[in-house]
């Protein structure tokens, strides 16, 4: 099973992280909000979503789901890093990708070996290419010329009120990548769905 970091513990990040842990992966959810992380560690869920509290409790007790503010440690230990941060609309109505790029910067700072970086946030077409260029430039500026990575688009199709059910029993899982290596890693992440079928 994969070692995963999920950056952002909002609606998408928390549901995705908890459900990925339920698939048997080892997941560390990261957030900059210390109080939110402390509440999650105590089992206090910051969103209303039927079933999420059970999934979080079960996987926390099993040691497959951790919560932290230490992004460096989470990224260093992960094979796959999901970016699940907010993309609020900018003044012109377009998606504000500043949080996505900040997450990418944090990933670059902690990259020590091959990583699959996954865009899970709701983002416009072309964001994967922008993230890839941003990460490549960041690695070059830090002299990390030999650190490999791939960027994957894995959009979510979660409906509030049925997000856990939607994640556990999806009609489809979309994995957008031009790398066969990254596609295989993502198939391993979602392996439980293939076994169920």
XYZ file of N, CA, C and O in Angstrom:
788
model
N 0.824 -1.187 0.000
C 0.000 0.000 0.000
C 0.870 1.254 0.000
O 1.993 1.224 0.460
N 0.323 2.330 -0.503
C 1.091 3.555 -0.685
C 1.180 4.373 0.593
O 0.314 4.316 1.462
N 2.264 5.154 0.682
C 2.401 6.166 1.731
C 2.023 7.499 1.093
O 2.629 7.920 0.112
N 1.036 8.154 1.676
C 0.408 9.322 1.068
C 0.424 10.502 2.029
O 0.203 10.336 3.225
N 0.671 11.691 1.490
C 0.457 12.939 2.224
C -0.667 13.682 1.520
O -0.703 13.735 0.288
N -1.588 14.230 2.286
C -2.667 15.046 1.734
C -2.525 16.435 2.330
O -2.615 16.612 3.546
N -2.265 17.411 1.474
C -2.093 18.786 1.928
C -3.444 19.482 1.866
O -4.024 19.653 0.797
N -3.948 19.851 3.044
C -5.261 20.478 3.163
C -6.241 19.526 3.808
O -6.403 18.398 3.342
N -6.872 19.952 4.903
C -7.856 19.104 5.583
C -9.241 19.740 5.543
O -10.014 19.639 6.487
N -9.532 20.389 4.430
C -10.884 20.893 4.224
C -11.765 19.736 3.775
O -11.456 18.565 4.003
N -12.840 20.065 3.117
C -13.817 19.048 2.727
C -13.183 17.954 1.860
O -13.240 16.762 2.190
N -12.557 18.345 0.768
C -11.969 17.364 -0.161
C -10.793 16.639 0.480
O -10.683 15.413 0.388
N -9.908 17.364 1.135
C -8.720 16.755 1.715
C -9.026 15.759 2.808
O -8.463 14.660 2.846
N -9.953 16.112 3.701
C -10.271 15.225 4.818
C -10.992 13.968 4.343
O -10.644 12.858 4.731
N -11.985 14.141 3.484
C -12.712 12.975 2.968
C -11.769 12.085 2.165
O -11.729 10.861 2.352
N -10.971 12.685 1.284
C -10.047 11.897 0.464
C -9.025 11.174 1.323
O -8.780 9.971 1.146
N -8.419 11.889 2.268
C -7.400 11.287 3.116
C -7.939 10.136 3.938
O -7.342 9.058 4.005
N -9.097 10.341 4.565
C -9.681 9.298 5.407
C -10.073 8.076 4.580
O -9.821 6.937 4.976
N -10.667 8.309 3.430
C -11.097 7.184 2.584
C -9.911 6.455 1.967
O -9.927 5.224 1.852
N -8.868 7.175 1.583
C -7.661 6.520 1.069
C -7.025 5.647 2.147
O -6.497 4.573 1.856
N -7.095 6.096 3.400
C -6.602 5.275 4.507
C -7.470 4.030 4.660
O -6.970 2.935 4.939
N -8.766 4.189 4.453
C -9.672 3.053 4.555
C -9.398 2.015 3.463
O -9.726 0.846 3.626
N -8.795 2.443 2.373
C -8.394 1.516 1.306
C -7.145 0.723 1.692
O -6.712 -0.153 0.957
N -6.529 1.069 2.841
C -5.338 0.359 3.299
C -4.045 1.136 3.142
O -2.981 0.656 3.521
N -4.130 2.350 2.584
C -2.942 3.190 2.450
C -2.597 3.831 3.794
O -3.438 3.928 4.682
N -1.354 4.283 3.929
C -0.924 5.032 5.111
C -0.942 6.509 4.743
O -0.188 6.938 3.874
N -1.806 7.269 5.394
C -2.082 8.640 4.989
C -1.777 9.615 6.126
O -2.190 9.403 7.266
N -1.055 10.683 5.780
C -0.827 11.787 6.712
C -1.495 13.021 6.127
O -1.136 13.460 5.032
N -2.484 13.554 6.845
C -3.164 14.777 6.425
C -2.466 15.967 7.080
O -2.238 15.969 8.293
N -2.155 16.959 6.272
C -1.389 18.122 6.715
C -2.233 19.384 6.565
O -2.936 19.552 5.571
N -2.125 20.255 7.547
C -2.792 21.551 7.441
C -1.962 22.578 8.207
O -1.259 22.222 9.153
N -2.061 23.842 7.808
C -1.337 24.911 8.511
C -2.082 25.350 9.767
O -1.505 26.014 10.621
N -3.348 24.974 9.888
C -4.183 25.369 11.018
C -3.962 24.404 12.187
O -4.540 23.315 12.228
N -3.135 24.823 13.138
C -2.771 23.983 14.286
C -3.998 23.547 15.080
O -4.106 22.387 15.487
N -4.945 24.463 15.314
C -6.110 24.109 16.122
C -6.977 23.071 15.418
O -7.515 22.160 16.059
N -7.100 23.169 14.107
C -7.868 22.169 13.356
C -7.214 20.797 13.471
O -7.888 19.787 13.685
N -5.888 20.753 13.359
C -5.154 19.492 13.462
C -5.320 18.892 14.859
O -5.541 17.683 15.009
N -5.223 19.726 15.898
C -5.394 19.220 17.271
C -6.792 18.643 17.471
O -6.960 17.598 18.102
N -7.805 19.308 16.922
C -9.173 18.798 17.033
C -9.323 17.476 16.294
O -9.966 16.543 16.794
N -8.731 17.376 15.109
C -8.806 16.126 14.348
C -8.131 14.981 15.105
O -8.624 13.856 15.115
N -7.010 15.292 15.757
C -6.324 14.264 16.554
C -7.204 13.763 17.695
O -7.083 12.617 18.120
N -8.096 14.635 18.171
C -9.001 14.248 19.256
C -10.315 13.664 18.723
O -11.227 13.384 19.486
N -10.407 13.531 17.390
C -11.611 12.953 16.801
C -12.723 13.932 16.541
O -13.851 13.538 16.236
N -12.427 15.238 16.645
C -13.434 16.264 16.376
C -13.375 16.637 14.897
O -12.366 17.164 14.428
N -14.432 16.368 14.176
C -14.470 16.568 12.723
C -14.985 17.971 12.408
O -16.078 18.353 12.855
N -14.225 18.766 11.618
C -14.604 20.160 11.363
C -15.670 20.346 10.287
O -16.076 21.464 10.024
N -16.089 19.257 9.645
C -17.118 19.360 8.606
C -18.257 18.411 8.967
O -18.079 17.470 9.729
N -19.424 18.683 8.393
C -20.517 17.724 8.560
C -20.561 16.870 7.307
O -20.749 17.369 6.197
N -20.373 15.595 7.482
C -20.465 14.650 6.370
C -20.801 13.288 6.960
O -20.027 12.746 7.753
N -21.950 12.735 6.615
C -22.341 11.447 7.178
C -21.277 10.367 6.963
O -20.787 10.180 5.845
N -20.891 9.708 8.055
C -19.953 8.590 7.978
C -18.496 8.947 8.125
O -17.669 8.075 8.393
N -18.133 10.224 7.968
C -16.706 10.577 7.988
C -16.100 10.351 9.371
O -14.945 9.933 9.491
N -16.871 10.595 10.440
C -16.318 10.412 11.785
C -15.929 8.953 12.031
O -14.884 8.675 12.621
N -16.740 8.017 11.545
C -16.416 6.594 11.702
C -15.155 6.212 10.928
O -14.321 5.457 11.423
N -15.037 6.731 9.713
C -13.875 6.413 8.873
C -12.605 6.976 9.506
O -11.575 6.294 9.570
N -12.677 8.210 10.000
C -11.517 8.836 10.646
C -11.139 8.056 11.904
O -9.970 7.721 12.110
N -12.120 7.745 12.735
C -11.834 7.031 13.981
C -11.216 5.653 13.708
O -10.214 5.282 14.311
N -11.810 4.908 12.801
C -11.334 3.557 12.487
C -9.889 3.557 11.993
O -9.060 2.765 12.430
N -9.577 4.476 11.090
C -8.244 4.486 10.497
C -7.203 5.150 11.389
O -6.024 4.787 11.327
N -7.628 6.080 12.233
C -6.703 6.651 13.216
C -6.289 5.575 14.214
O -5.104 5.422 14.524
N -7.263 4.804 14.698
C -6.965 3.725 15.645
C -6.076 2.657 15.021
O -5.235 2.066 15.701
N -6.256 2.403 13.722
C -5.463 1.383 13.024
C -4.058 1.880 12.674
O -3.228 1.111 12.206
N -3.804 3.184 12.895
C -2.487 3.744 12.594
C -2.258 4.060 11.132
O -1.136 4.324 10.710
N -3.334 4.050 10.349
C -3.210 4.351 8.919
C -3.498 5.814 8.597
O -3.287 6.256 7.475
N -4.010 6.579 9.582
C -4.390 7.970 9.344
C -3.825 8.851 10.453
O -4.151 8.668 11.624
N -2.968 9.788 10.052
C -2.333 10.713 10.995
C -2.648 12.144 10.580
O -2.902 12.425 9.405
N -2.578 13.054 11.557
C -2.798 14.475 11.295
C -1.612 15.257 11.839
O -1.151 14.991 12.948
N -1.131 16.231 11.068
C 0.049 16.999 11.486
C 0.081 18.368 10.817
O -0.583 18.586 9.798
N 0.896 19.259 11.391
C 1.213 20.533 10.741
C 2.616 20.471 10.131
O 3.045 21.411 9.471
N 3.320 19.357 10.335
C 4.700 19.193 9.854
C 4.703 18.690 8.413
O 4.788 17.493 8.149
N 4.611 19.637 7.484
C 4.542 19.266 6.073
C 5.839 18.629 5.593
O 5.819 17.723 4.753
N 6.972 19.075 6.135
C 8.257 18.515 5.698
C 8.328 17.020 5.952
O 8.675 16.240 5.067
N 7.987 16.606 7.155
C 8.030 15.197 7.515
C 7.041 14.396 6.680
O 7.356 13.308 6.191
N 5.838 14.929 6.508
C 4.801 14.218 5.746
C 5.230 13.995 4.303
O 5.085 12.897 3.758
N 5.779 15.035 3.670
C 6.187 14.926 2.260
C 7.402 14.019 2.118
O 7.462 13.188 1.206
N 8.371 14.145 3.012
C 9.573 13.303 2.927
C 9.226 11.825 2.952
O 9.810 11.022 2.229
N 8.256 11.444 3.781
C 7.904 10.027 3.940
C 6.939 9.517 2.882
O 6.729 8.316 2.754
N 6.328 10.413 2.124
C 5.281 10.021 1.172
C 5.841 9.656 -0.197
O 6.848 10.189 -0.631
N 5.134 8.751 -0.848
C 5.390 8.448 -2.260
C 4.476 9.301 -3.136
O 4.811 9.636 -4.256
N 3.286 9.580 -2.602
C 2.256 10.322 -3.324
C 1.831 11.496 -2.460
O 1.567 11.323 -1.265
N 1.770 12.685 -3.069
C 1.359 13.885 -2.335
C 0.160 14.501 -3.048
O 0.275 14.953 -4.187
N -0.977 14.475 -2.371
C -2.194 15.078 -2.902
C -2.253 16.542 -2.490
O -2.059 16.867 -1.320
N -2.536 17.410 -3.451
C -2.795 18.821 -3.157
C -4.312 18.988 -3.124
O -4.983 18.834 -4.147
N -4.836 19.250 -1.935
C -6.292 19.370 -1.752
C -6.603 20.658 -0.997
O -7.300 20.654 0.022
N -6.052 21.750 -1.486
C -6.245 23.050 -0.842
C -7.357 23.820 -1.550
O -7.772 23.475 -2.651
N -7.817 24.881 -0.913
C -8.889 25.684 -1.481
C -8.460 26.441 -2.727
O -7.315 26.869 -2.845
N -9.404 26.578 -3.656
C -9.170 27.372 -4.863
C -10.343 28.346 -5.015
O -11.168 28.201 -5.915
N -10.414 29.333 -4.112
C -11.551 30.264 -4.156
C -11.521 31.090 -5.433
O -10.456 31.275 -6.043
N -12.682 31.589 -5.857
C -12.690 32.409 -7.071
C -11.972 33.740 -6.853
O -12.116 34.365 -5.807
N -11.176 34.120 -7.842
C -10.510 35.423 -7.806
C -11.539 36.497 -8.170
O -12.691 36.192 -8.494
N -11.117 37.754 -8.136
C -12.042 38.849 -8.427
C -12.644 38.751 -9.821
O -13.780 39.143 -10.051
N -11.878 38.195 -10.774
C -12.382 38.078 -12.146
C -13.178 36.789 -12.366
O -13.597 36.483 -13.479
N -13.371 36.002 -11.289
C -14.150 34.770 -11.405
C -13.326 33.524 -11.680
O -13.824 32.411 -11.580
N -12.057 33.709 -12.037
C -11.196 32.550 -12.282
C -10.768 31.938 -10.950
O -10.901 32.558 -9.900
N -10.267 30.708 -11.006
C -9.820 30.033 -9.779
C -8.516 30.659 -9.297
O -7.585 30.873 -10.076
N -8.450 30.955 -8.014
C -7.232 31.478 -7.395
C -6.338 30.282 -7.064
O -6.641 29.498 -6.164
N -5.240 30.147 -7.786
C -4.346 28.995 -7.618
C -3.189 29.268 -6.669
O -2.261 28.462 -6.574
N -3.256 30.385 -5.930
C -2.124 30.735 -5.069
C -1.872 29.672 -4.002
O -0.721 29.338 -3.706
N -2.928 29.091 -3.430
C -2.744 28.053 -2.410
C -2.158 26.778 -3.019
O -1.374 26.081 -2.377
N -2.554 26.477 -4.248
C -2.000 25.305 -4.950
C -0.506 25.490 -5.157
O 0.296 24.578 -4.904
N -0.100 26.675 -5.597
C 1.320 26.933 -5.846
C 2.117 26.990 -4.539
O 3.266 26.551 -4.492
N 1.498 27.491 -3.463
C 2.166 27.471 -2.151
C 2.384 26.029 -1.694
O 3.433 25.694 -1.151
N 1.396 25.180 -1.930
C 1.536 23.761 -1.587
C 2.660 23.134 -2.419
O 3.479 22.363 -1.901
N 2.719 23.487 -3.692
C 3.786 22.976 -4.559
C 5.159 23.409 -4.048
O 6.107 22.617 -4.028
N 5.268 24.663 -3.584
C 6.530 25.147 -3.015
C 6.925 24.338 -1.781
O 8.092 23.999 -1.591
N 5.943 24.034 -0.933
C 6.215 23.241 0.271
C 6.679 21.831 -0.095
O 7.545 21.264 0.565
N 6.095 21.274 -1.133
C 6.496 19.940 -1.593
C 7.944 19.975 -2.072
O 8.755 19.128 -1.699
N 8.273 20.964 -2.888
C 9.637 21.100 -3.419
C 10.652 21.167 -2.283
O 11.698 20.510 -2.330
N 10.343 21.934 -1.263
C 11.280 22.121 -0.153
C 11.599 20.813 0.556
O 12.674 20.665 1.141
N 10.679 19.863 0.502
C 10.847 18.604 1.244
C 11.119 17.400 0.356
O 11.255 16.286 0.859
N 11.172 17.592 -0.960
C 11.363 16.446 -1.858
C 12.765 15.876 -1.717
O 13.745 16.605 -1.809
N 12.822 14.558 -1.491
C 14.100 13.878 -1.336
C 14.239 12.695 -2.286
O 15.306 12.114 -2.400
N 13.151 12.323 -2.951
C 13.175 11.236 -3.928
C 11.926 11.358 -4.801
O 11.160 12.310 -4.659
N 11.725 10.388 -5.667
C 10.601 10.428 -6.607
C 9.274 10.570 -5.875
O 8.996 9.851 -4.917
N 8.458 11.498 -6.352
C 7.114 11.726 -5.812
C 6.118 11.837 -6.962
O 6.439 12.345 -8.036
N 4.905 11.369 -6.695
C 3.786 11.651 -7.581
C 2.982 12.750 -6.894
O 2.510 12.573 -5.772
N 2.877 13.895 -7.552
C 2.151 15.046 -7.025
C 0.787 15.056 -7.706
O 0.702 15.075 -8.938
N -0.269 15.029 -6.896
C -1.616 14.858 -7.424
C -2.450 16.115 -7.193
O -2.624 16.550 -6.054
N -2.970 16.688 -8.285
C -3.918 17.798 -8.180
C -5.281 17.215 -7.863
O -5.919 16.596 -8.724
N -5.740 17.383 -6.622
C -7.069 16.919 -6.215
C -8.016 18.101 -6.084
O -9.230 17.939 -6.154
N -7.449 19.295 -5.890
C -8.275 20.495 -5.777
C -9.029 20.730 -7.085
O -8.627 20.256 -8.148
N -10.119 21.470 -6.993
C -10.876 21.834 -8.188
C -10.111 22.938 -8.908
O -10.021 24.069 -8.419
N -9.534 22.587 -10.045
C -8.658 23.519 -10.762
C -9.000 23.521 -12.253
O -9.533 22.538 -12.768
N -8.677 24.611 -12.947
C -8.968 24.671 -14.386
C -7.996 23.826 -15.210
O -6.923 23.439 -14.736
N -8.387 23.563 -16.425
C -7.535 22.829 -17.369
C -6.204 23.561 -17.505
O -6.161 24.789 -17.562
N -5.130 22.791 -17.544
C -3.798 23.367 -17.692
C -3.063 23.541 -16.370
O -1.872 23.858 -16.367
N -3.752 23.326 -15.248
C -3.116 23.510 -13.943
C -1.998 22.486 -13.736
O -0.952 22.810 -13.171
N -2.211 21.252 -14.179
C -1.171 20.229 -14.033
C 0.130 20.653 -14.670
O 1.209 20.490 -14.085
N 0.036 21.236 -15.852
C 1.233 21.718 -16.557
C 1.894 22.844 -15.778
O 3.121 22.885 -15.633
N 1.077 23.754 -15.238
C 1.626 24.863 -14.452
C 2.325 24.358 -13.195
O 3.402 24.829 -12.838
N 1.699 23.382 -12.509
C 2.306 22.821 -11.300
C 3.613 22.122 -11.653
O 4.626 22.285 -10.959
N 3.620 21.375 -12.749
C 4.832 20.663 -13.171
C 5.976 21.649 -13.443
O 7.104 21.442 -12.993
N 5.683 22.720 -14.161
C 6.703 23.734 -14.461
C 7.173 24.417 -13.181
O 8.360 24.684 -13.006
N 6.239 24.700 -12.283
C 6.554 25.374 -11.013
C 7.470 24.501 -10.152
O 8.457 24.980 -9.594
N 7.128 23.215 -10.048
C 7.932 22.291 -9.247
C 9.315 22.111 -9.873
O 10.335 22.145 -9.166
N 9.373 21.958 -11.191
C 10.666 21.788 -11.879
C 11.558 23.001 -11.644
O 12.754 22.864 -11.352
N 10.991 24.203 -11.749
C 11.764 25.424 -11.519
C 12.236 25.495 -10.069
O 13.381 25.874 -9.790
N 11.369 25.109 -9.140
C 11.737 25.124 -7.723
C 12.857 24.152 -7.407
O 13.775 24.462 -6.639
N 12.791 22.960 -8.003
C 13.860 21.973 -7.785
C 15.186 22.480 -8.348
O 16.236 22.344 -7.716
N 15.133 23.077 -9.548
C 16.368 23.621 -10.157
C 16.969 24.707 -9.276
O 18.176 24.748 -9.059
N 16.112 25.586 -8.748
C 16.621 26.701 -7.941
C 17.259 26.213 -6.638
O 18.094 26.896 -6.057
N 16.878 25.019 -6.192
C 17.450 24.435 -4.971
C 18.579 23.457 -5.276
O 19.099 22.811 -4.373
N 18.923 23.325 -6.549
C 20.006 22.422 -6.926
C 19.645 20.947 -6.843
O 20.515 20.080 -6.803
N 18.352 20.650 -6.815
C 17.895 19.255 -6.735
C 17.645 18.720 -8.151
O 16.522 18.378 -8.510
N 18.716 18.611 -8.919
C 18.588 18.239 -10.325
C 18.250 16.767 -10.529
O 17.731 16.386 -11.581
N 18.560 15.927 -9.553
C 18.360 14.488 -9.735
C 17.066 13.971 -9.103
O 16.797 12.773 -9.127
N 16.236 14.854 -8.553
C 14.981 14.428 -7.922
C 13.890 14.378 -8.996
O 13.578 15.385 -9.624
N 13.337 13.190 -9.185
C 12.307 12.999 -10.210
C 10.913 13.134 -9.604
O 10.721 12.888 -8.406
N 9.952 13.494 -10.436
C 8.564 13.607 -9.996
C 7.646 13.547 -11.209
O 8.079 13.732 -12.345
N 6.402 13.255 -10.950
C 5.357 13.344 -11.965
C 4.185 14.086 -11.345
O 3.980 14.044 -10.125
N 3.405 14.753 -12.181
C 2.196 15.434 -11.741
C 1.001 14.722 -12.375
O 1.009 14.436 -13.567
N 0.013 14.439 -11.560
C -1.183 13.721 -11.992
C -2.406 14.555 -11.667
O -2.470 15.191 -10.612
N -3.371 14.527 -12.559
C -4.659 15.141 -12.276
C -5.616 14.031 -11.856
O -5.743 13.026 -12.541
N -6.241 14.216 -10.692
C -7.174 13.217 -10.156
C -8.373 13.968 -9.562
O -8.517 14.086 -8.353
N -9.232 14.505 -10.455
C -10.342 15.332 -9.971
C -11.304 14.544 -9.093
O -11.462 13.334 -9.240
N -11.924 15.283 -8.168
C -12.888 14.645 -7.266
C -14.300 14.887 -7.786
O -14.579 15.897 -8.420
N -15.151 13.911 -7.498
C -16.559 14.003 -7.882
C -17.413 13.768 -6.639
O -18.264 12.887 -6.608
N -17.143 14.542 -5.590
C -17.809 14.329 -4.316
C -18.984 15.291 -4.154
O -18.854 16.483 -4.412
N -20.098 14.748 -3.690
C -21.273 15.569 -3.395
C -21.394 15.698 -1.886
O -21.306 14.696 -1.167
N -21.589 16.929 -1.419
C -21.761 17.121 0.020
C -22.980 16.341 0.484
O -24.022 16.354 -0.162
N -22.814 15.639 1.591
C -23.885 14.810 2.123
C -23.771 13.352 1.733
O -24.355 12.484 2.366
N -22.985 13.078 0.658
C -22.773 11.687 0.259
C -21.327 11.475 -0.192
O -21.037 10.576 -0.970
N -20.422 12.321 0.313
C -19.037 12.296 -0.159
C -18.321 10.995 0.182
O -17.564 10.469 -0.632
N -18.533 10.461 1.379
C -17.875 9.209 1.755
C -18.353 8.087 0.845
O -17.556 7.314 0.308
N -19.653 8.018 0.648
C -20.226 7.003 -0.250
C -19.693 7.188 -1.673
O -19.335 6.219 -2.344
N -19.644 8.437 -2.148
C -19.149 8.715 -3.495
C -17.694 8.274 -3.653
O -17.308 7.742 -4.690
N -16.875 8.520 -2.613
C -15.460 8.176 -2.701
C -15.261 6.668 -2.665
O -14.443 6.120 -3.395
N -16.004 5.997 -1.800
C -15.841 4.551 -1.624
C -16.435 3.734 -2.778
O -16.004 2.616 -3.029
N -17.437 4.301 -3.453
C -18.120 3.582 -4.538
C -18.271 4.518 -5.745
O -19.392 4.863 -6.135
N -17.156 4.930 -6.342
C -17.233 5.909 -7.435
C -17.743 5.284 -8.739
O -17.538 4.099 -8.997
N -18.414 6.109 -9.521
C -18.784 5.671 -10.872
C -17.540 5.573 -11.737
O -17.461 4.767 -12.647
N -16.568 6.432 -11.433
C -15.324 6.455 -12.209
C -14.228 7.088 -11.367
O -14.509 7.870 -10.456
N -12.995 6.724 -11.675
C -11.829 7.382 -11.095
C -11.008 7.881 -12.279
O -10.594 7.092 -13.124
N -10.801 9.187 -12.342
C -10.060 9.788 -13.447
C -8.622 10.029 -13.000
O -8.388 10.681 -11.982
N -7.679 9.477 -13.755
C -6.256 9.680 -13.497
C -5.648 10.220 -14.779
O -5.539 9.498 -15.773
N -5.280 11.490 -14.764
C -4.696 12.117 -15.945
C -3.195 12.241 -15.791
O -2.712 12.926 -14.883
N -2.454 11.548 -16.656
C -0.994 11.585 -16.574
C -0.395 11.140 -17.900
O -0.988 10.330 -18.613
N 0.793 11.654 -18.196
C 1.512 11.179 -19.381
C 2.648 10.248 -18.978
O 3.511 9.924 -19.785
N 2.626 9.771 -17.726
C 3.684 8.911 -17.202
C 3.118 7.551 -16.812
O 2.232 7.465 -15.961
N 3.645 6.489 -17.415
C 3.184 5.147 -17.056
C 3.588 4.810 -15.615
O 2.866 4.104 -14.910
N 4.715 5.349 -15.162
C 5.154 5.123 -13.781
C 4.152 5.710 -12.797
O 3.741 5.066 -11.832
N 3.720 6.941 -13.059
C 2.752 7.600 -12.176
C 1.407 6.902 -12.233
O 0.735 6.748 -11.204
N 0.995 6.461 -13.419
C -0.293 5.755 -13.530
C -0.280 4.482 -12.697
O -1.267 4.154 -12.047
N 0.845 3.767 -12.693
C 0.928 2.543 -11.903
C 0.857 2.847 -10.409
O 0.196 2.140 -9.653
N 1.538 3.904 -9.989
C 1.479 4.306 -8.578
C 0.032 4.627 -8.192
O -0.447 4.202 -7.131
N -0.679 5.345 -9.046
C -2.058 5.721 -8.751
C -2.984 4.509 -8.754
O -3.932 4.441 -7.969
N -2.710 3.538 -9.618
C -3.502 2.302 -9.593
C -3.312 1.584 -8.261
O -4.254 1.004 -7.716
N -2.093 1.643 -7.715
C -1.841 1.040 -6.407
C -2.591 1.794 -5.309
O -3.108 1.178 -4.378
N -2.646 3.122 -5.420
C -3.373 3.939 -4.438
C -4.840 3.526 -4.386
O -5.438 3.404 -3.321
N -5.424 3.296 -5.558
C -6.840 2.949 -5.657
C -7.059 1.440 -5.806
O -8.123 1.005 -6.228
N -6.074 0.661 -5.423
C -6.107 -0.793 -5.586
C -7.357 -1.430 -4.989
O -7.929 -2.363 -5.542
N -7.807 -0.933 -3.856
C -8.986 -1.501 -3.196
C -10.217 -1.466 -4.099
O -11.048 -2.378 -4.067
N -10.332 -0.439 -4.930
C -11.487 -0.339 -5.839
C -11.423 -1.435 -6.897
O -12.444 -2.005 -7.271
N -10.219 -1.728 -7.389
C -10.059 -2.793 -8.385
C -10.369 -4.145 -7.764
O -10.988 -4.995 -8.392
N -9.943 -4.349 -6.508
C -10.221 -5.611 -5.828
C -11.716 -5.794 -5.619
O -12.243 -6.903 -5.719
N -12.424 -4.697 -5.326
C -13.867 -4.765 -5.124
C -14.595 -5.166 -6.398
O -15.651 -5.782 -6.350
N -14.036 -4.797 -7.544
C -14.664 -5.135 -8.820
C -14.251 -6.515 -9.283
O -14.731 -7.010 -10.253
